[in-house]
């Protein structure tokens, strides 16, 4: 398959089941809602070392938020429910409770509930007040700038982590420009996050290492400086490879994000140094979700 001179490899991305939640942060203005959201979703690129993967789902108009203020929807993904609950509560307490004028609400419905502000209320030292509105429990916690309002719980749902594609280009600048174009359109797809810095990964990894203490190491087959030293996947003209990783609430969400992202890269085309689109997988042996590039782009 070739789109605008860009070869789409006959391969697939391999993804894994995860647990996810969504929360809504509001504040006095969009600036402070975004500051709280960025803090809450920081250091959350990979479950390998961060404990979770997190990112901003989308900005919310005041008409879309529970308290009628500017807001940001964030999503957090983890390998299990226990880990997800711990990450959510820690990040809410350290990054949202602390942020001026913020409030925190559930962002997704589910039969499975996990604490959002349920335990944060104890920071109020007995001065906190509970309110039940339309069957939902909220906590009002006194703080120095006034009051922190938080919903008691939010939902936990099954989700998917690890959708991905690789952009192979003739230069680093061309690869980055293509990834930036992809991220811009992918961020408009609801229900997905691209958890790495700016949505882009330059240090893709493989399973295992020559060092027994490491579970993962550099993906040498896609490193342009190692073409003459390893079994390379790169042709001579490829000088830079970057990856975009996608976590989503459903397979369909990830399909759509991959499709619009890859199309944005292909729109730049071979004339702008983009040569191939590929993907990372483990031979289909580890993850039950397979995203076949050519099927997605058909």
Short mmCIF file of C-alpha atoms in Angstrom, two decimals:
data_model
loop_
_atom_site.label_atom_id
_atom_site.label_comp_id
_atom_site.label_asym_id
_atom_site.label_seq_id
_atom_site.Cartn_x
_atom_site.Cartn_y
_atom_site.Cartn_z
CA UNK A 1 0.00 0.00 0.00
CA UNK A 2 1.33 3.42 -1.00
CA UNK A 3 -0.37 6.72 -0.13
CA UNK A 4 1.05 9.89 -1.67
CA UNK A 5 4.39 8.16 -2.10
CA UNK A 6 4.47 6.83 1.50
CA UNK A 7 4.66 3.06 1.92
CA UNK A 8 2.26 1.61 4.52
CA UNK A 9 3.90 -1.54 5.88
CA UNK A 10 1.90 -4.77 5.97
CA UNK A 11 2.18 -5.00 9.74
CA UNK A 12 0.19 -4.23 12.88
CA UNK A 13 0.39 -2.49 16.23
CA UNK A 14 -0.08 -4.78 19.21
CA UNK A 15 -1.98 -3.39 22.19
CA UNK A 16 -3.01 -4.52 25.65
CA UNK A 17 -6.03 -4.39 27.97
CA UNK A 18 -5.90 -1.65 30.57
CA UNK A 19 -8.18 0.02 33.07
CA UNK A 20 -9.03 3.68 32.61
CA UNK A 21 -10.82 6.59 34.18
CA UNK A 22 -11.74 10.12 33.16
CA UNK A 23 -12.05 13.22 35.31
CA UNK A 24 -13.07 16.82 34.70
CA UNK A 25 -11.05 19.68 36.15
CA UNK A 26 -12.53 23.17 36.23
CA UNK A 27 -11.12 26.48 37.39
CA UNK A 28 -11.65 30.23 37.40
CA UNK A 29 -10.39 30.39 33.81
CA UNK A 30 -9.04 28.11 31.10
CA UNK A 31 -5.44 28.94 32.01
CA UNK A 32 -5.73 27.54 35.53
CA UNK A 33 -7.85 24.56 34.50
CA UNK A 34 -5.11 23.63 32.03
CA UNK A 35 -2.34 24.17 34.59
CA UNK A 36 -4.03 21.73 36.99
CA UNK A 37 -4.64 19.21 34.19
CA UNK A 38 -1.05 19.37 32.99
CA UNK A 39 0.20 18.84 36.52
CA UNK A 40 -2.16 15.91 37.11
CA UNK A 41 -1.11 14.17 33.90
CA UNK A 42 2.62 14.83 34.24
CA UNK A 43 5.22 12.02 34.56
CA UNK A 44 2.76 9.56 33.06
CA UNK A 45 4.24 8.54 29.72
CA UNK A 46 4.47 4.79 30.34
CA UNK A 47 3.34 2.26 32.92
CA UNK A 48 6.85 0.80 32.72
CA UNK A 49 8.21 3.39 35.15
CA UNK A 50 5.47 5.95 35.79
CA UNK A 51 2.79 3.69 37.23
CA UNK A 52 0.19 4.94 34.76
CA UNK A 53 -0.27 6.65 31.42
CA UNK A 54 -2.20 9.90 31.40
CA UNK A 55 -3.07 12.82 29.20
CA UNK A 56 -5.57 15.49 28.30
CA UNK A 57 -8.65 14.24 26.48
CA UNK A 58 -9.94 17.65 25.47
CA UNK A 59 -10.74 21.19 26.56
CA UNK A 60 -14.31 21.78 27.77
CA UNK A 61 -16.51 24.80 27.26
CA UNK A 62 -18.25 26.13 30.40
CA UNK A 63 -21.52 24.76 28.98
CA UNK A 64 -20.02 21.24 29.19
CA UNK A 65 -18.85 21.29 32.81
CA UNK A 66 -20.80 20.55 36.02
CA UNK A 67 -20.14 23.97 37.55
CA UNK A 68 -20.34 26.10 34.41
CA UNK A 69 -16.67 27.08 34.42
CA UNK A 70 -13.91 26.42 31.86
CA UNK A 71 -12.65 22.86 32.13
CA UNK A 72 -10.31 20.15 30.94
CA UNK A 73 -11.09 16.43 30.66
CA UNK A 74 -8.18 14.17 31.59
CA UNK A 75 -7.77 10.41 31.29
CA UNK A 76 -5.59 8.00 33.25
CA UNK A 77 -4.76 4.44 32.19
CA UNK A 78 -3.18 1.68 34.30
CA UNK A 79 -2.69 -2.07 34.09
CA UNK A 80 -5.15 -2.81 36.90
CA UNK A 81 -7.91 -1.23 38.94
CA UNK A 82 -5.92 -1.02 42.17
CA UNK A 83 -3.06 0.80 40.53
CA UNK A 84 -5.45 3.11 38.70
CA UNK A 85 -7.25 4.09 41.89
CA UNK A 86 -3.96 4.84 43.66
CA UNK A 87 -2.65 6.97 40.79
CA UNK A 88 -5.92 8.90 40.49
CA UNK A 89 -6.14 9.70 44.16
CA UNK A 90 -2.48 10.67 44.50
CA UNK A 91 -2.54 12.92 41.45
CA UNK A 92 -5.85 14.51 42.45
CA UNK A 93 -4.52 15.30 45.91
CA UNK A 94 -1.13 16.61 44.88
CA UNK A 95 -2.02 18.37 41.63
CA UNK A 96 -5.67 19.44 41.64
CA UNK A 97 -6.48 20.03 45.29
CA UNK A 98 -3.37 22.23 45.42
CA UNK A 99 -4.14 24.24 42.26
CA UNK A 100 -5.83 27.64 42.80
CA UNK A 101 -9.59 27.85 42.14
CA UNK A 102 -9.81 24.22 40.94
CA UNK A 103 -12.72 21.82 41.26
CA UNK A 104 -12.80 18.12 40.32
CA UNK A 105 -15.64 16.02 38.93
CA UNK A 106 -16.29 12.55 37.55
CA UNK A 107 -15.77 12.37 33.80
CA UNK A 108 -17.13 8.93 32.98
CA UNK A 109 -20.02 6.73 34.14
CA UNK A 110 -19.51 3.09 35.09
CA UNK A 111 -20.88 0.48 37.45
CA UNK A 112 -17.39 0.31 38.93
CA UNK A 113 -16.63 3.37 41.06
CA UNK A 114 -13.22 4.47 42.33
CA UNK A 115 -12.45 7.27 44.81
CA UNK A 116 -11.97 10.75 43.40
CA UNK A 117 -12.48 13.06 46.35
CA UNK A 118 -13.88 10.43 48.71
CA UNK A 119 -10.69 10.26 50.76
CA UNK A 120 -9.33 13.71 49.92
CA UNK A 121 -12.11 15.05 52.12
CA UNK A 122 -10.05 14.18 55.20
CA UNK A 123 -7.69 17.02 54.30
CA UNK A 124 -10.52 19.21 55.58
CA UNK A 125 -9.70 18.03 59.11
CA UNK A 126 -13.34 17.65 60.08
CA UNK A 127 -14.48 20.96 58.59
CA UNK A 128 -15.45 19.34 55.26
CA UNK A 129 -19.13 19.19 54.28
CA UNK A 130 -20.89 16.60 52.10
CA UNK A 131 -23.63 17.51 49.64
CA UNK A 132 -25.77 15.07 47.63
CA UNK A 133 -27.16 16.57 44.42
CA UNK A 134 -29.14 14.47 41.94
CA UNK A 135 -27.90 11.31 43.60
CA UNK A 136 -24.23 12.29 43.39
CA UNK A 137 -22.13 12.97 46.47
CA UNK A 138 -19.83 15.98 46.53
CA UNK A 139 -17.37 17.20 49.15
CA UNK A 140 -16.67 20.82 50.02
CA UNK A 141 -13.21 21.08 51.52
CA UNK A 142 -12.10 24.38 53.08
CA UNK A 143 -8.78 25.64 51.68
CA UNK A 144 -6.92 28.92 51.95
CA UNK A 145 -8.25 30.40 48.67
CA UNK A 146 -11.83 29.50 49.60
CA UNK A 147 -13.18 26.02 48.96
CA UNK A 148 -12.24 22.92 46.97
CA UNK A 149 -15.30 21.17 45.51
CA UNK A 150 -14.87 17.57 44.42
CA UNK A 151 -17.16 14.73 43.44
CA UNK A 152 -16.69 11.69 45.68
CA UNK A 153 -16.13 9.07 42.96
CA UNK A 154 -15.67 8.57 39.24
CA UNK A 155 -16.01 5.54 36.97
CA UNK A 156 -13.52 2.84 36.05
CA UNK A 157 -13.79 1.21 32.62
CA UNK A 158 -11.93 -1.37 30.55
CA UNK A 159 -9.69 0.22 27.94
CA UNK A 160 -6.78 -0.41 25.56
CA UNK A 161 -3.21 0.79 25.70
CA UNK A 162 -0.40 0.62 23.19
CA UNK A 163 -1.85 1.41 19.79
CA UNK A 164 1.00 2.89 17.78
CA UNK A 165 2.60 3.73 14.47
CA UNK A 166 6.11 4.66 13.37
CA UNK A 167 7.01 7.50 11.02
CA UNK A 168 10.14 6.80 8.95
CA UNK A 169 11.67 9.87 7.32
CA UNK A 170 14.77 11.12 5.59
CA UNK A 171 15.61 13.59 8.37
CA UNK A 172 14.84 14.28 12.01
CA UNK A 173 13.13 17.57 11.14
CA UNK A 174 10.87 15.88 8.60
CA UNK A 175 9.92 13.11 11.02
CA UNK A 176 9.07 15.61 13.75
CA UNK A 177 7.06 17.85 11.41
CA UNK A 178 5.03 14.82 10.30
CA UNK A 179 4.39 13.72 13.89
CA UNK A 180 3.31 17.22 14.87
CA UNK A 181 0.81 17.22 12.00
CA UNK A 182 -0.50 13.83 13.14
CA UNK A 183 -0.85 14.84 16.79
CA UNK A 184 -2.75 17.99 15.86
CA UNK A 185 -5.57 16.00 14.23
CA UNK A 186 -5.41 13.05 16.64
CA UNK A 187 -6.03 15.35 19.61
CA UNK A 188 -9.44 16.14 18.12
CA UNK A 189 -10.51 12.48 18.43
CA UNK A 190 -12.41 11.96 21.71
CA UNK A 191 -11.59 9.03 23.96
CA UNK A 192 -7.86 8.81 23.23
CA UNK A 193 -4.63 10.18 24.62
CA UNK A 194 -1.08 10.18 23.30
CA UNK A 195 0.77 10.01 26.62
CA UNK A 196 4.39 10.71 25.60
CA UNK A 197 5.91 14.23 25.52
CA UNK A 198 3.97 16.19 22.92
CA UNK A 199 2.46 12.85 21.91
CA UNK A 200 5.70 11.67 20.27
CA UNK A 201 8.28 9.02 21.24
CA UNK A 202 11.83 9.12 19.90
CA UNK A 203 13.13 6.29 22.10
CA UNK A 204 11.01 3.34 20.97
CA UNK A 205 11.91 0.14 22.80
CA UNK A 206 12.04 -3.60 22.30
CA UNK A 207 11.43 -6.29 24.90
CA UNK A 208 14.58 -7.43 26.70
CA UNK A 209 18.20 -6.31 26.82
CA UNK A 210 21.75 -7.64 26.90
CA UNK A 211 21.68 -6.37 30.48
CA UNK A 212 19.63 -8.81 32.56
CA UNK A 213 18.37 -6.09 34.90
CA UNK A 214 16.50 -4.32 32.08
CA UNK A 215 13.11 -5.40 30.78
CA UNK A 216 13.29 -3.13 27.74
CA UNK A 217 15.98 -1.48 25.64
CA UNK A 218 16.44 0.65 22.55
CA UNK A 219 14.73 -0.62 19.40
CA UNK A 220 18.02 -1.07 17.54
CA UNK A 221 16.35 -2.33 14.35
CA UNK A 222 14.89 1.16 13.88
CA UNK A 223 17.93 3.20 15.00
CA UNK A 224 19.49 4.92 11.96
CA UNK A 225 22.96 5.14 13.51
CA UNK A 226 23.05 1.33 13.92
CA UNK A 227 22.29 0.34 10.33
CA UNK A 228 25.69 -1.27 9.85
CA UNK A 229 25.81 -2.88 13.29
CA UNK A 230 22.48 -4.68 13.74
CA UNK A 231 19.71 -6.36 11.77
CA UNK A 232 18.17 -3.12 10.59
CA UNK A 233 14.62 -2.44 9.39
CA UNK A 234 15.77 0.74 7.69
CA UNK A 235 16.70 1.41 4.09
CA UNK A 236 19.73 3.67 3.42
CA UNK A 237 17.75 6.90 2.98
CA UNK A 238 15.95 6.66 6.37
CA UNK A 239 17.72 8.87 8.91
CA UNK A 240 15.04 9.35 11.59
CA UNK A 241 12.18 7.34 13.08
CA UNK A 242 9.59 8.60 15.56
CA UNK A 243 6.64 6.81 17.14
CA UNK A 244 3.18 7.85 18.27
CA UNK A 245 1.56 5.72 20.99
CA UNK A 246 -2.20 5.82 21.57
CA UNK A 247 -4.29 4.74 24.56
CA UNK A 248 -8.06 4.67 24.05
CA UNK A 249 -11.33 3.81 25.71
CA UNK A 250 -12.29 1.52 22.80
CA UNK A 251 -10.69 -0.19 19.82
CA UNK A 252 -12.77 2.03 17.54
CA UNK A 253 -11.38 5.17 19.19
CA UNK A 254 -7.81 4.01 18.55
CA UNK A 255 -8.65 2.95 14.99
CA UNK A 256 -9.94 6.44 14.25
CA UNK A 257 -7.00 8.21 15.87
CA UNK A 258 -4.51 6.06 13.96
CA UNK A 259 -6.36 6.61 10.70
CA UNK A 260 -6.47 10.40 10.90
CA UNK A 261 -2.91 10.56 12.22
CA UNK A 262 -1.44 8.37 9.49
CA UNK A 263 -3.41 10.28 6.86
CA UNK A 264 -1.97 13.57 8.12
CA UNK A 265 1.52 12.14 7.76
CA UNK A 266 0.77 10.83 4.28
CA UNK A 267 -0.64 14.20 3.25
CA UNK A 268 2.88 15.58 3.66
CA UNK A 269 4.05 12.65 1.57
CA UNK A 270 7.29 11.53 0.00
CA UNK A 271 7.93 15.04 -1.32
CA UNK A 272 8.50 16.09 2.30
CA UNK A 273 10.81 13.22 3.13
CA UNK A 274 8.28 10.78 4.58
CA UNK A 275 9.11 7.30 3.28
CA UNK A 276 7.21 4.70 5.33
CA UNK A 277 4.68 4.09 8.07
CA UNK A 278 5.26 1.03 10.24
CA UNK A 279 4.21 -0.20 13.69
CA UNK A 280 5.54 -1.95 16.77
CA UNK A 281 4.41 -5.41 17.82
CA UNK A 282 5.56 -8.57 19.57
CA UNK A 283 4.59 -11.01 16.87
CA UNK A 284 1.02 -11.07 18.15
CA UNK A 285 2.01 -13.19 21.14
CA UNK A 286 1.45 -10.75 23.98
CA UNK A 287 -1.34 -8.27 23.25
CA UNK A 288 -4.85 -9.37 22.18
CA UNK A 289 -5.60 -6.16 20.27
CA UNK A 290 -4.08 -5.90 16.79
CA UNK A 291 -4.30 -2.73 14.69
CA UNK A 292 -3.40 -3.64 11.11
CA UNK A 293 -2.15 -0.55 9.32
CA UNK A 294 -3.35 -1.42 5.83
CA UNK A 295 -6.81 -2.38 7.08
CA UNK A 296 -7.11 0.91 8.97
CA UNK A 297 -6.07 2.90 5.90
CA UNK A 298 -8.06 0.88 3.35
#
